[in-house]
Coordinates of C-alpha atoms in Angstrom, one line a residue:
M1288 CA 12.0 -1.0 -48.0
K1289 CA 15.0 -2.3 -45.6
S1290 CA 12.9 -4.7 -43.5
E1291 CA 13.7 -8.9 -42.7
V1292 CA 10.8 -10.3 -40.4
Q1293 CA 12.1 -13.1 -37.9
P1294 CA 10.6 -15.6 -36.1
S1295 CA 10.6 -14.2 -31.9
T1296 CA 11.8 -16.2 -28.6
S1297 CA 7.7 -15.7 -28.1
G1298 CA 6.7 -17.5 -31.5
D1299 CA 5.4 -14.3 -33.0
Y1300 CA 7.3 -12.4 -36.0
E1301 CA 9.3 -9.1 -35.0
L1302 CA 10.5 -6.3 -37.9
S1303 CA 14.4 -7.1 -36.9
T1304 CA 15.3 -3.7 -39.0
T1305 CA 14.4 -0.3 -39.0
L1306 CA 11.6 0.3 -41.3
P1307 CA 11.3 3.4 -43.9
M1308 CA 9.9 6.7 -43.1
M1309 CA 7.4 5.4 -46.3
S1310 CA 6.2 1.9 -46.4
T1311 CA 3.0 0.0 -47.8
E1312 CA 1.7 -3.3 -45.8
I1313 CA -0.6 -5.7 -48.6
N1314 CA -3.5 -7.0 -46.7
D1315 CA -5.1 -8.8 -49.0
S1316 CA -5.9 -7.9 -52.4
K1317 CA -5.2 -3.6 -51.3
T1318 CA -2.3 -2.3 -51.2
K1319 CA -2.4 0.7 -47.9
P1320 CA 0.0 3.5 -47.2
T1321 CA 1.0 2.2 -42.9
I1322 CA 3.3 5.2 -41.6
S1323 CA 6.0 4.3 -40.2
Y1324 CA 9.1 6.5 -38.3
E1325 CA 12.6 6.1 -38.7
D1326 CA 13.9 5.4 -35.7
S1327 CA 11.3 5.3 -33.9
I1328 CA 10.9 1.6 -32.4
V1329 CA 14.3 -0.2 -32.1
D1330 CA 16.6 -2.3 -34.1
S1331 CA 17.2 -5.8 -33.5
K1332 CA 17.2 -7.6 -30.3
E1333 CA 20.3 -8.0 -30.7
D1334 CA 20.4 -4.0 -30.4
Y1335 CA 17.6 -4.2 -27.7
N1336 CA 16.9 -6.5 -25.1
I1337 CA 15.4 -6.1 -21.7
N1338 CA 16.7 -8.6 -19.9
N1339 CA 20.4 -7.7 -21.5
P1340 CA 20.4 -3.6 -22.5
N1341 CA 24.0 -3.2 -22.8
P1342 CA 25.5 -6.4 -23.0
A1343 CA 29.6 -5.6 -22.8
E1344 CA 28.2 -4.1 -19.0
T1345 CA 25.5 -6.5 -17.1
N1346 CA 27.7 -9.6 -18.7
K1347 CA 30.0 -9.2 -15.2
N1348 CA 28.9 -11.4 -12.4
R1349 CA 29.3 -8.6 -9.8
G1350 CA 27.8 -11.4 -7.0
F1351 CA 23.5 -11.7 -5.9
F1352 CA 24.0 -7.4 -4.4
G1353 CA 26.0 -5.7 -6.8
N1354 CA 23.7 -7.5 -9.7
F1355 CA 20.2 -6.9 -7.9
I1356 CA 20.8 -3.2 -7.6
D1357 CA 22.3 -3.2 -11.6
S1358 CA 18.9 -3.8 -12.2
F1359 CA 17.6 -0.8 -11.2
K1360 CA 20.0 1.4 -12.9
P1361 CA 17.1 2.4 -16.4
I1362 CA 17.5 0.5 -20.1
E1363 CA 18.5 2.9 -22.8
L1364 CA 16.2 3.3 -25.8
D1365 CA 16.6 5.4 -28.7
E1366 CA 14.6 9.1 -28.9
L1367 CA 11.5 10.0 -31.2
D1368 CA 11.5 11.5 -33.7
E1369 CA 10.8 15.4 -32.4
N1370 CA 7.8 15.8 -35.4
L1371 CA 5.7 12.9 -34.4
T1372 CA 2.0 14.2 -33.2
D1373 CA 1.5 13.6 -29.5
L1374 CA -0.8 10.7 -30.4
E1375 CA 1.7 8.7 -32.5
R1376 CA 4.7 9.4 -30.0
A1377 CA 2.5 7.7 -27.3
N1378 CA 1.7 5.0 -29.7
I1379 CA 4.9 4.3 -30.5
L1380 CA 6.0 4.6 -26.8
A1381 CA 3.1 2.1 -25.9
S1382 CA 4.3 -0.5 -28.4
R1383 CA 7.9 -0.5 -28.0
A1384 CA 8.1 0.0 -23.8
P1385 CA 10.4 -2.7 -22.4
L1386 CA 8.2 -4.6 -19.7
Q1387 CA 9.7 -8.4 -19.7
R1388 CA 7.8 -10.9 -21.6
S1389 CA 7.3 -13.2 -18.6
L1390 CA 4.4 -14.1 -17.9
K1391 CA 3.2 -18.0 -19.2
N1392 CA 0.5 -19.2 -20.5
R1393 CA -0.8 -21.2 -16.8
H1394 CA -0.3 -17.5 -15.4
I1395 CA -2.6 -15.7 -17.7
Q1396 CA -4.8 -19.3 -17.5
M1397 CA -4.8 -19.0 -13.5
I1398 CA -4.9 -15.1 -13.9
A1399 CA -8.3 -15.2 -16.0
I1400 CA -10.1 -18.1 -14.1
G1401 CA -9.7 -16.9 -10.9
G1402 CA -8.3 -12.5 -10.8
A1403 CA -11.5 -11.9 -10.1
I1404 CA -12.8 -14.0 -7.5
G1405 CA -12.1 -12.1 -4.1
T1406 CA -14.2 -10.6 -1.1
G1407 CA -16.8 -9.4 -3.9
L1408 CA -18.2 -12.7 -4.2
F1409 CA -16.8 -14.3 -0.8
V1410 CA -17.9 -11.6 1.6
G1411 CA -20.1 -8.9 -1.3
S1412 CA -22.8 -11.5 -1.7
G1413 CA -23.7 -11.5 1.5
T1414 CA -24.8 -7.2 1.0
A1415 CA -26.2 -8.8 -2.0
L1416 CA -28.3 -11.8 -0.5
H1417 CA -29.8 -9.5 2.6
E1418 CA -30.7 -6.0 -0.5
G1419 CA -32.7 -8.0 -3.0
G1420 CA -32.9 -11.5 -2.0
P1421 CA -31.7 -14.8 -3.5
A1422 CA -33.9 -14.2 -6.8
S1423 CA -32.2 -10.6 -7.3
L1424 CA -29.1 -12.6 -6.6
V1425 CA -29.1 -15.1 -9.5
I1426 CA -31.2 -13.0 -12.1
C1427 CA -28.7 -9.4 -11.9
Y1428 CA -24.9 -12.4 -11.5
S1429 CA -26.8 -13.8 -14.3
L1430 CA -27.0 -10.3 -16.8
I1431 CA -23.6 -8.9 -15.1
G1432 CA -22.1 -11.8 -16.6
T1433 CA -23.3 -11.2 -19.8
M1434 CA -22.1 -8.2 -20.0
I1435 CA -18.4 -9.2 -18.5
F1436 CA -18.0 -11.9 -20.7
C1437 CA -18.7 -9.6 -23.6
T1438 CA -16.0 -6.6 -22.1
V1439 CA -13.4 -9.8 -21.8
Q1440 CA -14.1 -10.6 -25.4
A1441 CA -13.8 -6.8 -26.4
L1442 CA -10.9 -6.8 -24.6
G1443 CA -8.8 -10.0 -26.0
E1444 CA -9.6 -8.8 -29.3
L1445 CA -8.0 -6.2 -28.7
A1446 CA -5.3 -6.8 -26.5
V1447 CA -4.5 -9.8 -28.7
A1448 CA -4.1 -7.5 -31.9
F1449 CA -2.1 -4.8 -29.9
P1450 CA -0.5 -6.1 -27.3
V1451 CA 1.4 -2.9 -26.0
A1452 CA 2.3 -1.4 -23.0
G1453 CA -1.3 0.3 -20.7
S1454 CA -3.8 -2.5 -23.0
F1455 CA -7.1 -1.0 -23.3
L1456 CA -5.5 2.5 -21.7
S1457 CA -3.1 3.5 -23.8
L1458 CA -5.8 2.4 -27.0
N1459 CA -8.8 4.7 -25.7
S1460 CA -6.4 7.3 -27.0
R1461 CA -6.4 6.2 -29.9
F1462 CA -9.5 4.7 -30.5
I1463 CA -12.4 7.5 -28.9
A1464 CA -9.3 10.8 -28.4
P1465 CA -7.1 11.6 -25.8
W1466 CA -9.1 13.6 -23.4
W1467 CA -10.6 9.8 -22.4
G1468 CA -7.6 8.4 -22.6
F1469 CA -6.3 11.1 -19.8
V1470 CA -9.7 10.5 -17.8
I1471 CA -10.8 6.7 -17.8
A1472 CA -6.3 6.2 -17.7
Y1473 CA -5.9 8.8 -14.2
N1474 CA -9.3 7.4 -12.9
Y1475 CA -8.2 3.9 -13.7
A1476 CA -4.3 4.7 -10.9
L1477 CA -6.2 6.5 -8.3
Q1478 CA -8.5 3.2 -8.5
W1479 CA -5.4 0.8 -7.8
V1480 CA -3.5 3.1 -5.7
I1481 CA -6.4 3.2 -3.3
V1482 CA -7.4 0.1 -3.5
M1483 CA -4.0 -1.0 -1.9
P1484 CA -4.2 0.3 1.0
L1485 CA -8.2 -0.7 1.7
E1486 CA -7.2 -4.2 1.2
L1487 CA -3.6 -3.9 3.3
V1488 CA -6.6 -3.5 6.1
A1489 CA -9.2 -5.7 5.6
A1490 CA -7.1 -8.4 5.2
A1491 CA -5.7 -7.2 9.3
L1492 CA -9.6 -7.4 9.8
T1493 CA -10.0 -10.6 8.4
I1494 CA -7.6 -10.9 11.6
N1495 CA -9.9 -10.8 14.2
Y1496 CA -11.9 -13.5 13.5
W1497 CA -9.7 -15.7 15.3
D1498 CA -8.0 -13.1 17.6
D1499 CA -8.8 -9.1 17.7
K1500 CA -7.0 -8.4 21.0
I1501 CA -3.5 -7.8 18.9
N1502 CA -3.2 -4.3 17.3
S1503 CA -4.1 -3.9 13.3
A1504 CA -1.2 -2.2 12.6
A1505 CA 1.1 -5.0 13.5
W1506 CA -0.5 -7.4 11.1
V1507 CA -0.7 -4.8 8.0
S1508 CA 2.9 -4.2 8.2
I1509 CA 3.4 -7.9 7.8
F1510 CA 1.2 -7.8 5.5
Y1511 CA 2.7 -4.0 3.8
F1512 CA 6.0 -6.4 3.6
L1513 CA 4.8 -9.8 1.9
I1514 CA 3.6 -7.5 -1.3
V1515 CA 6.8 -5.7 -1.3
F1516 CA 9.2 -8.9 -1.1
I1517 CA 6.5 -10.6 -4.7
N1518 CA 6.8 -7.5 -6.1
I1519 CA 10.6 -6.9 -6.2
F1520 CA 10.5 -10.1 -8.1
G1521 CA 8.6 -7.7 -11.3
V1522 CA 6.3 -9.3 -13.5
K1523 CA 7.4 -12.8 -13.4
G1524 CA 6.5 -12.2 -9.0
Y1525 CA 3.5 -11.1 -9.8
G1526 CA 2.5 -13.9 -11.7
E1527 CA 4.0 -16.5 -9.0
A1528 CA 2.8 -15.1 -6.8
E1529 CA -1.4 -15.1 -8.9
F1530 CA -0.9 -18.5 -10.0
I1531 CA -1.0 -19.9 -5.7
F1532 CA -4.0 -17.3 -4.9
S1533 CA -6.1 -18.1 -7.4
L1534 CA -5.7 -21.9 -7.7
I1535 CA -6.6 -21.5 -4.4
K1536 CA -9.7 -20.1 -4.1
V1537 CA -10.4 -21.7 -7.5
L1538 CA -9.8 -24.6 -4.9
A1539 CA -12.4 -23.6 -2.1
V1540 CA -14.9 -22.6 -4.5
I1541 CA -15.3 -25.4 -5.9
G1542 CA -15.1 -27.6 -3.1
F1543 CA -18.1 -25.4 -1.2
I1544 CA -20.0 -26.2 -5.3
I1545 CA -19.6 -29.8 -3.7
L1546 CA -20.2 -29.0 0.3
G1547 CA -23.4 -26.9 -1.0
I1548 CA -25.0 -29.6 -3.0
I1549 CA -24.3 -31.9 0.0
L1550 CA -25.3 -29.4 2.7
N1551 CA -28.5 -29.0 0.7
C1552 CA -30.2 -32.0 0.2
G1553 CA -29.6 -33.1 4.1
G1554 CA -26.1 -34.2 4.3
G1555 CA -24.6 -32.2 7.1
P1556 CA -24.0 -33.0 10.9
V1557 CA -27.3 -30.8 11.6
G1558 CA -31.1 -29.0 9.9
G1559 CA -31.5 -31.9 7.4
Y1560 CA -33.5 -31.8 4.4
I1561 CA -33.4 -27.7 2.5
G1562 CA -34.0 -26.9 -1.2
G1563 CA -35.9 -24.6 -1.7
R1564 CA -37.2 -23.5 1.8
Y1565 CA -35.5 -19.9 2.0
W1566 CA -37.3 -19.0 -1.8
H1567 CA -40.3 -19.9 0.1
D1568 CA -39.8 -18.5 3.6
P1569 CA -38.7 -15.8 4.2
G1570 CA -38.9 -15.6 0.3
A1571 CA -37.0 -14.7 -2.9
F1572 CA -37.1 -11.4 -3.4
N1573 CA -36.8 -8.3 -0.3
H1574 CA -36.7 -4.3 -0.9
G1575 CA -38.9 -4.9 -4.4
F1576 CA -37.2 -3.6 -7.8
K1577 CA -35.2 -1.0 -5.6
G1578 CA -34.0 -4.4 -3.3
L1579 CA -33.0 -6.0 -7.2
C1580 CA -31.2 -2.2 -8.5
G1581 CA -29.2 -2.1 -5.8
V1582 CA -28.1 -6.2 -6.0
F1583 CA -27.6 -4.5 -9.4
V1584 CA -24.8 -2.5 -8.8
T1585 CA -23.3 -5.0 -6.0
A1586 CA -22.7 -7.4 -8.6
A1587 CA -21.4 -5.4 -10.5
F1588 CA -18.8 -3.9 -8.5
S1589 CA -17.8 -8.0 -7.6
F1590 CA -16.6 -8.5 -10.9
S1591 CA -13.9 -5.6 -10.0
G1592 CA -10.4 -6.8 -12.1
T1593 CA -11.7 -8.8 -14.4
E1594 CA -9.7 -6.8 -16.7
L1595 CA -6.6 -7.1 -15.7
V1596 CA -6.1 -10.2 -18.3
G1597 CA -5.5 -7.0 -20.8
L1598 CA -3.5 -5.9 -18.5
T1599 CA -0.9 -7.9 -18.8
S1600 CA -1.0 -8.0 -23.0
A1601 CA 2.7 -6.6 -23.3
E1602 CA 4.6 -9.3 -21.0
T1603 CA 2.8 -12.4 -22.0
E1604 CA 4.9 -14.4 -23.6
N1605 CA 2.5 -15.2 -26.1
P1606 CA -0.5 -13.1 -26.1
R1607 CA -1.9 -14.6 -29.8
K1608 CA -1.9 -18.0 -28.6
T1609 CA -2.3 -17.2 -24.7
L1610 CA -4.9 -14.0 -24.5
P1611 CA -8.4 -15.7 -27.1
S1612 CA -7.8 -18.9 -24.5
A1613 CA -7.2 -16.6 -21.0
T1614 CA -10.7 -14.7 -22.0
K1615 CA -13.0 -17.7 -22.7
Q1616 CA -12.1 -18.2 -19.3
V1617 CA -13.9 -15.8 -18.3
F1618 CA -17.3 -18.1 -19.3
W1619 CA -16.4 -20.9 -16.8
R1620 CA -15.3 -17.8 -14.4
I1621 CA -19.2 -17.1 -14.5
T1622 CA -21.2 -19.8 -14.6
L1623 CA -19.5 -22.3 -12.3
F1624 CA -17.3 -20.0 -10.0
Y1625 CA -19.8 -17.4 -9.2
L1626 CA -23.5 -18.6 -10.2
I1627 CA -23.7 -22.3 -9.3
S1628 CA -21.9 -20.8 -5.5
L1629 CA -24.3 -18.1 -5.7
I1630 CA -27.3 -20.2 -6.6
L1631 CA -26.4 -22.3 -2.8
V1632 CA -25.4 -19.8 -1.2
G1633 CA -29.2 -18.6 -1.8
L1634 CA -30.1 -21.9 -1.5
L1635 CA -28.3 -22.4 2.3
V1636 CA -28.6 -18.7 3.6
P1637 CA -31.8 -16.9 4.3
Y1638 CA -32.0 -12.8 3.2
N1639 CA -32.6 -11.7 6.6
D1640 CA -29.8 -13.7 8.6
P1641 CA -29.2 -10.4 10.7
R1642 CA -25.4 -12.2 9.9
L1643 CA -25.5 -10.7 7.2
L1644 CA -24.5 -7.1 8.5
G1645 CA -21.6 -7.7 9.5
S1646 CA -19.5 -4.3 10.5
G1647 CA -17.6 -3.9 6.8
S1648 CA -17.1 -5.2 3.1
S1649 CA -14.4 -7.2 4.7
D1650 CA -16.1 -9.3 7.6
A1651 CA -15.4 -12.3 7.3
A1652 CA -18.1 -13.5 9.6
A1653 CA -20.4 -11.4 7.1
S1654 CA -19.4 -14.2 4.0
P1655 CA -23.0 -15.9 3.6
F1656 CA -19.6 -18.8 2.3
V1657 CA -19.5 -19.0 6.1
I1658 CA -22.7 -18.3 7.8
A1659 CA -23.8 -21.7 5.6
I1660 CA -21.2 -23.9 7.1
R1661 CA -21.7 -22.8 10.3
N1662 CA -25.7 -23.2 10.2
A1663 CA -24.2 -26.7 9.2
G1664 CA -22.8 -27.0 12.4
I1665 CA -19.7 -28.3 10.7
S1666 CA -16.5 -26.8 13.0
G1667 CA -13.2 -26.6 11.8
L1668 CA -14.6 -25.7 8.0
P1669 CA -16.0 -21.7 9.0
S1670 CA -11.6 -20.7 9.6
V1671 CA -11.0 -22.5 6.4
M1672 CA -12.8 -20.5 4.7
N1673 CA -11.9 -17.7 6.5
A1674 CA -7.8 -18.2 5.6
V1675 CA -9.1 -18.4 1.7
I1676 CA -10.7 -14.5 2.5
L1677 CA -7.8 -13.6 3.8
I1678 CA -5.9 -14.9 0.7
A1679 CA -8.5 -13.2 -1.8
V1680 CA -7.8 -9.9 0.1
L1681 CA -4.4 -10.6 -0.7
S1682 CA -4.5 -11.4 -4.3
V1683 CA -6.7 -7.9 -4.8
A1684 CA -3.6 -5.9 -3.1
N1685 CA -1.3 -7.6 -4.7
S1686 CA -2.8 -6.9 -8.4
A1687 CA -3.4 -3.2 -7.3
V1688 CA 0.7 -3.1 -7.5
F1689 CA 0.3 -4.5 -10.6
A1690 CA -2.4 -2.2 -12.4
C1691 CA -0.9 1.1 -10.9
S1692 CA 1.8 0.8 -11.5
R1693 CA 1.2 -0.7 -15.2
T1694 CA -1.1 2.0 -15.2
I1695 CA 1.2 5.1 -14.2
A1696 CA 4.1 4.1 -16.9
S1697 CA 1.1 4.3 -19.7
L1698 CA 0.3 7.6 -17.8
A1699 CA 4.1 8.9 -18.9
D1700 CA 4.1 7.3 -21.8
Q1701 CA 1.3 9.4 -23.4
G1702 CA 2.5 11.9 -22.3
Y1703 CA 0.6 12.6 -19.2
A1704 CA 1.9 11.7 -16.7
P1705 CA 6.2 13.8 -16.1
K1706 CA 8.2 11.5 -18.0
I1707 CA 10.5 10.4 -14.9
F1708 CA 6.7 7.7 -14.3
G1709 CA 7.4 6.2 -17.0
Y1710 CA 11.3 4.6 -15.8
I1711 CA 11.8 1.1 -16.2
D1712 CA 14.5 -0.9 -15.4
R1713 CA 16.6 -3.5 -16.5
R1714 CA 14.7 -6.5 -15.1
G1715 CA 11.0 -4.4 -17.2
R1716 CA 10.0 -3.3 -13.8
P1717 CA 7.9 0.1 -13.6
I1718 CA 10.3 1.3 -10.5
V1719 CA 8.1 4.7 -10.5
G1720 CA 4.6 2.9 -10.3
V1721 CA 6.1 0.6 -7.8
A1722 CA 6.8 3.3 -5.6
I1723 CA 4.5 4.9 -5.8
S1724 CA 1.5 2.7 -4.7
F1725 CA 4.5 1.8 -2.1
L1726 CA 4.1 5.2 -1.1
V1727 CA 0.0 5.5 -0.9
G1728 CA 0.2 2.0 0.6
L1729 CA 1.6 3.6 3.6
L1730 CA -1.8 4.6 3.8
C1731 CA -3.2 1.5 5.1
Y1732 CA -1.5 2.5 8.8
L1733 CA -5.0 4.5 9.5
A1734 CA -6.1 1.5 10.9
A1735 CA -4.6 2.2 13.9
S1736 CA -7.1 5.4 13.8
P1737 CA -10.0 5.0 15.6
K1738 CA -11.3 6.3 13.0
H1739 CA -10.2 4.7 9.5
G1740 CA -13.5 3.6 8.9
V1741 CA -14.8 6.9 7.9
A1742 CA -11.7 7.3 6.2
F1743 CA -11.4 4.4 3.9
A1744 CA -15.1 5.4 3.0
W1745 CA -14.5 8.0 1.3
M1746 CA -10.7 7.7 -0.2
M1747 CA -13.6 4.3 -1.5
A1748 CA -16.0 6.5 -2.7
I1749 CA -13.4 8.9 -4.4
S1750 CA -13.0 5.8 -7.5
G1751 CA -16.2 4.2 -6.3
L1752 CA -17.4 4.0 -10.2
S1753 CA -14.2 3.8 -11.8
S1754 CA -14.5 -0.2 -13.3
I1755 CA -18.1 0.8 -14.7
F1756 CA -16.6 4.1 -16.7
T1757 CA -13.9 1.2 -17.6
W1758 CA -15.6 -1.5 -19.1
G1759 CA -17.5 1.0 -20.6
S1760 CA -14.8 2.4 -22.1
I1761 CA -13.7 -1.2 -23.6
C1762 CA -16.5 -2.2 -25.0
F1763 CA -17.0 0.9 -26.9
A1764 CA -12.9 1.4 -27.7
H1765 CA -13.9 -1.8 -29.6
V1766 CA -17.0 -0.3 -31.6
R1767 CA -14.7 2.2 -32.4
F1768 CA -12.1 0.0 -33.7
R1769 CA -13.6 -2.0 -35.5
L1770 CA -15.9 1.0 -37.0
A1771 CA -12.5 2.3 -38.1
L1772 CA -11.1 -0.6 -39.8
A1773 CA -14.5 -0.8 -41.9
K1774 CA -14.6 3.0 -43.3
Q1775 CA -10.6 2.5 -43.9
G1776 CA -11.2 -0.3 -46.3
R1777 CA -10.1 -3.2 -44.0
N1778 CA -11.7 -6.1 -42.9
T1779 CA -12.0 -8.2 -39.5
D1780 CA -9.7 -10.9 -41.6
E1781 CA -6.3 -9.2 -40.1
L1782 CA -7.5 -9.5 -36.6
T1783 CA -5.4 -13.5 -34.9
F1784 CA -8.3 -13.1 -32.7
K1785 CA -11.6 -12.5 -33.1
S1786 CA -14.5 -11.2 -30.2
M1787 CA -17.2 -14.0 -29.9
S1788 CA -19.9 -11.5 -28.7
G1789 CA -18.8 -9.8 -32.3
I1790 CA -19.5 -6.1 -32.2
Y1791 CA -22.8 -6.5 -30.8
G1792 CA -22.1 -8.2 -27.4
S1793 CA -20.2 -4.6 -27.3
I1794 CA -22.7 -2.8 -27.9
W1795 CA -24.8 -4.3 -25.4
G1796 CA -21.9 -4.2 -22.8
A1797 CA -21.9 -0.5 -23.1
S1798 CA -25.0 -0.4 -23.4
L1799 CA -25.6 -1.9 -19.7
N1800 CA -23.0 0.0 -18.2
F1801 CA -24.4 2.5 -18.7
L1802 CA -27.6 1.2 -16.9
I1803 CA -25.8 -0.1 -14.1
L1804 CA -24.3 4.2 -13.3
I1805 CA -28.0 4.3 -13.5
A1806 CA -29.7 1.9 -10.8
Q1807 CA -26.9 3.3 -9.1
F1808 CA -27.5 7.3 -9.0
W1809 CA -31.3 6.5 -8.3
V1810 CA -29.7 4.1 -4.9
S1811 CA -27.3 6.2 -4.3
L1812 CA -29.9 9.8 -3.8
F1813 CA -32.9 7.5 -2.5
P1814 CA -31.7 5.0 -0.3
T1815 CA -34.8 5.5 1.3
N1816 CA -37.7 7.3 0.3
K1817 CA -36.2 10.4 1.5
A1818 CA -33.2 11.8 -0.3
D1819 CA -29.7 11.7 1.3
A1820 CA -27.1 13.6 0.1
Y1821 CA -23.9 12.3 1.5
N1822 CA -25.1 8.2 1.0
F1823 CA -25.4 10.0 -2.3
F1824 CA -21.8 11.3 -2.9
Q1825 CA -20.5 8.0 -0.4
N1826 CA -21.3 6.3 -3.6
Y1827 CA -21.2 8.0 -6.5
L1828 CA -18.5 11.0 -6.0
N1829 CA -16.7 9.1 -8.3
A1830 CA -18.3 10.9 -11.2
V1831 CA -17.6 14.2 -10.2
V1832 CA -14.2 13.5 -10.3
L1833 CA -14.2 12.4 -14.0
V1834 CA -15.5 15.5 -14.7
F1835 CA -12.4 17.4 -12.5
F1836 CA -10.4 15.1 -14.7
A1837 CA -11.7 16.2 -17.8
F1838 CA -11.4 19.7 -16.9
C1839 CA -7.7 19.6 -16.0
F1840 CA -7.3 18.1 -19.8
F1841 CA -9.3 20.6 -21.9
V1842 CA -7.4 23.9 -19.6
W1843 CA -3.8 21.4 -20.0
K1844 CA -4.9 22.2 -24.0
K1845 CA -6.5 25.4 -24.1
F1846 CA -10.0 23.3 -24.5
K1847 CA -8.7 22.8 -28.1
I1848 CA -9.8 18.8 -28.3
Q1849 CA -11.9 16.9 -31.0
L1850 CA -14.3 15.4 -28.6
L1851 CA -13.8 11.4 -31.3
T1852 CA -10.7 11.4 -33.5
P1853 CA -12.2 10.8 -36.6
L1854 CA -12.4 6.7 -38.2
E1855 CA -10.0 7.8 -41.2
D1856 CA -7.4 9.3 -39.1
M1857 CA -7.1 6.6 -36.3
D1858 CA -3.2 4.2 -36.3
L1859 CA -4.5 0.5 -36.5
D1860 CA -0.9 -0.5 -36.9
T1861 CA 1.2 0.3 -34.5
G1862 CA 1.8 -2.0 -31.9
R1863 CA 0.5 -5.0 -34.0
R1864 CA 3.7 -7.4 -33.4
V1865 CA 3.3 -9.7 -35.6
E1866 CA 4.7 -8.3 -39.9
D1867 CA 4.1 -11.3 -42.3
W1868 CA 0.5 -11.0 -42.9
D1869 CA 0.6 -14.3 -45.5
L1870 CA 3.0 -16.4 -42.3
L1871 CA 0.7 -15.7 -40.2
K1872 CA -2.2 -16.7 -41.6
Q1873 CA -1.5 -20.1 -42.6
E1874 CA -0.4 -20.4 -39.5
I1875 CA -3.7 -19.5 -37.9
A1876 CA -4.9 -22.2 -41.1
E1877 CA -2.9 -25.2 -40.4
E1878 CA -3.9 -25.1 -36.6
K1879 CA -8.4 -24.6 -37.8
A1880 CA -7.5 -27.5 -39.9
Y1881 CA -6.2 -29.6 -37.2
I1882 CA -8.8 -28.3 -34.7
A1883 CA -11.2 -29.2 -38.2
S1884 CA -10.3 -32.8 -38.6
R1885 CA -10.4 -33.5 -33.7
P1886 CA -13.0 -35.6 -32.4
F1887 CA -16.8 -33.3 -32.3
Y1888 CA -16.0 -33.0 -27.9
Y1889 CA -12.2 -31.4 -28.8
R1890 CA -13.3 -28.9 -31.1
V1891 CA -16.2 -28.3 -28.1
Y1892 CA -13.6 -27.4 -25.8
K1893 CA -11.5 -25.7 -28.0
A1894 CA -14.5 -23.4 -29.0
W1895 CA -14.7 -21.8 -25.2
C1896 CA -11.5 -23.5 -23.2

């Protein structure tokens, strides 16, 4: 063995010299052969540094502009063994992707807490309230909340064990099958590349709350170049922007919860005591069971973007310590920010309020949060809430560039897209993926067209179900990973973070995602008592897109594929940052002993935060 374990700057332990062709890894009392590949990974941090790939060349200070230009040059990586299979090659490329590990604990925590707080909560909840009533709102968001919690826990376990580029996108190919990894990755890229122009237009339309005289194209231009500016700074720019955006959103929701309690108890300027008045008149439910199913689907879409915390794993300083805490924050986001605020919305706004039927999903005037404040007769605060909605929209647009660019790079790493798509510059930016995001983002100028509503509705239909398929795939990949561990004679003792909901939580998550697809099929095909093909394809077109991607892969591989990768053949080692298992287990044991020595309240805090 020509290997030596050295501590990395992020606190993990990494192999610093070339691995031999065949090595053995001791796990408990068993010795399991682990295939590694000579020259397939970088030799050391001195030979390979993403911030300084060629010290002799880049140590020269060429001034701000010269250094800025140099930062776009590619990082030179060693060629891989030509004898590797496609899947082995993809696993190695994902594990050694030269992305910057610039996201700190505070970035990840705030992305986890506020990342999914957007128009789905602030505006989409109004549509859900109108469709099903306040009781349906609470029931469906609670059910979806359990699914999201289980999904993020499964994602956390996989992302901590394999903090590789592409995260769950590359792990789908490894733990399910390459064809499914191809389908989900392309579908996920399609989702986010379309979301960016949609959100920029939504931001411009949000301005209409104050002034509808200025052409939307002017505001679109301002917001477009703001997002470009943020992403010039790579993942650090994304992290800092999301930290600020999420902090504002979190403070706004907490402020609304406090205000909502006061208003419900009669503390507002007008209206007096409200209590549960609107649960009796007009009622707790609307449109019966179909209304409940409609809210079920809307609630699922409101949590879109929750999985982004897993996509950051390859660009996190210390994923072993940061990601477990971040995934636990999902519990608080669901209970505090979603359920409590939506309970108050259902108490403060009747489901038959005509203002809930806004002109679109970005109509701030249709936000039940804004309507509740207006009903209380409070001047000024509706504009503040509208500003928060604007920030939430820009946050989603910023996240769209991050998610789309990383997904495109992952597709190239897996051999599913041209190699140039995986181009990563010296600042760790997947620059081609970012460029594609901004190129498609120019569709935002359709906002100046009188037909922009129809165009964007069909664009959204192409990827509308993407999040549902993504979450179900994460849960299924986690189940397969656990089964593969058992099949290969290994156990969860080698995992530094285990899902709190375990394998049964992932089964529940996958099952609930399947039920969402059934509910969406029903409400899309039968929005009324008669079937409506136009409405069906506008809401279910993404399923057809998935079939198209699968067909393309089958033709590409001449239909010579495996529907599922055999459990005994799964690669459970490539991409693991930690090599010294004994040292790691000792570190974890010391952390547990320290927590056990602390008071009860501290132990409870560490269990859930």
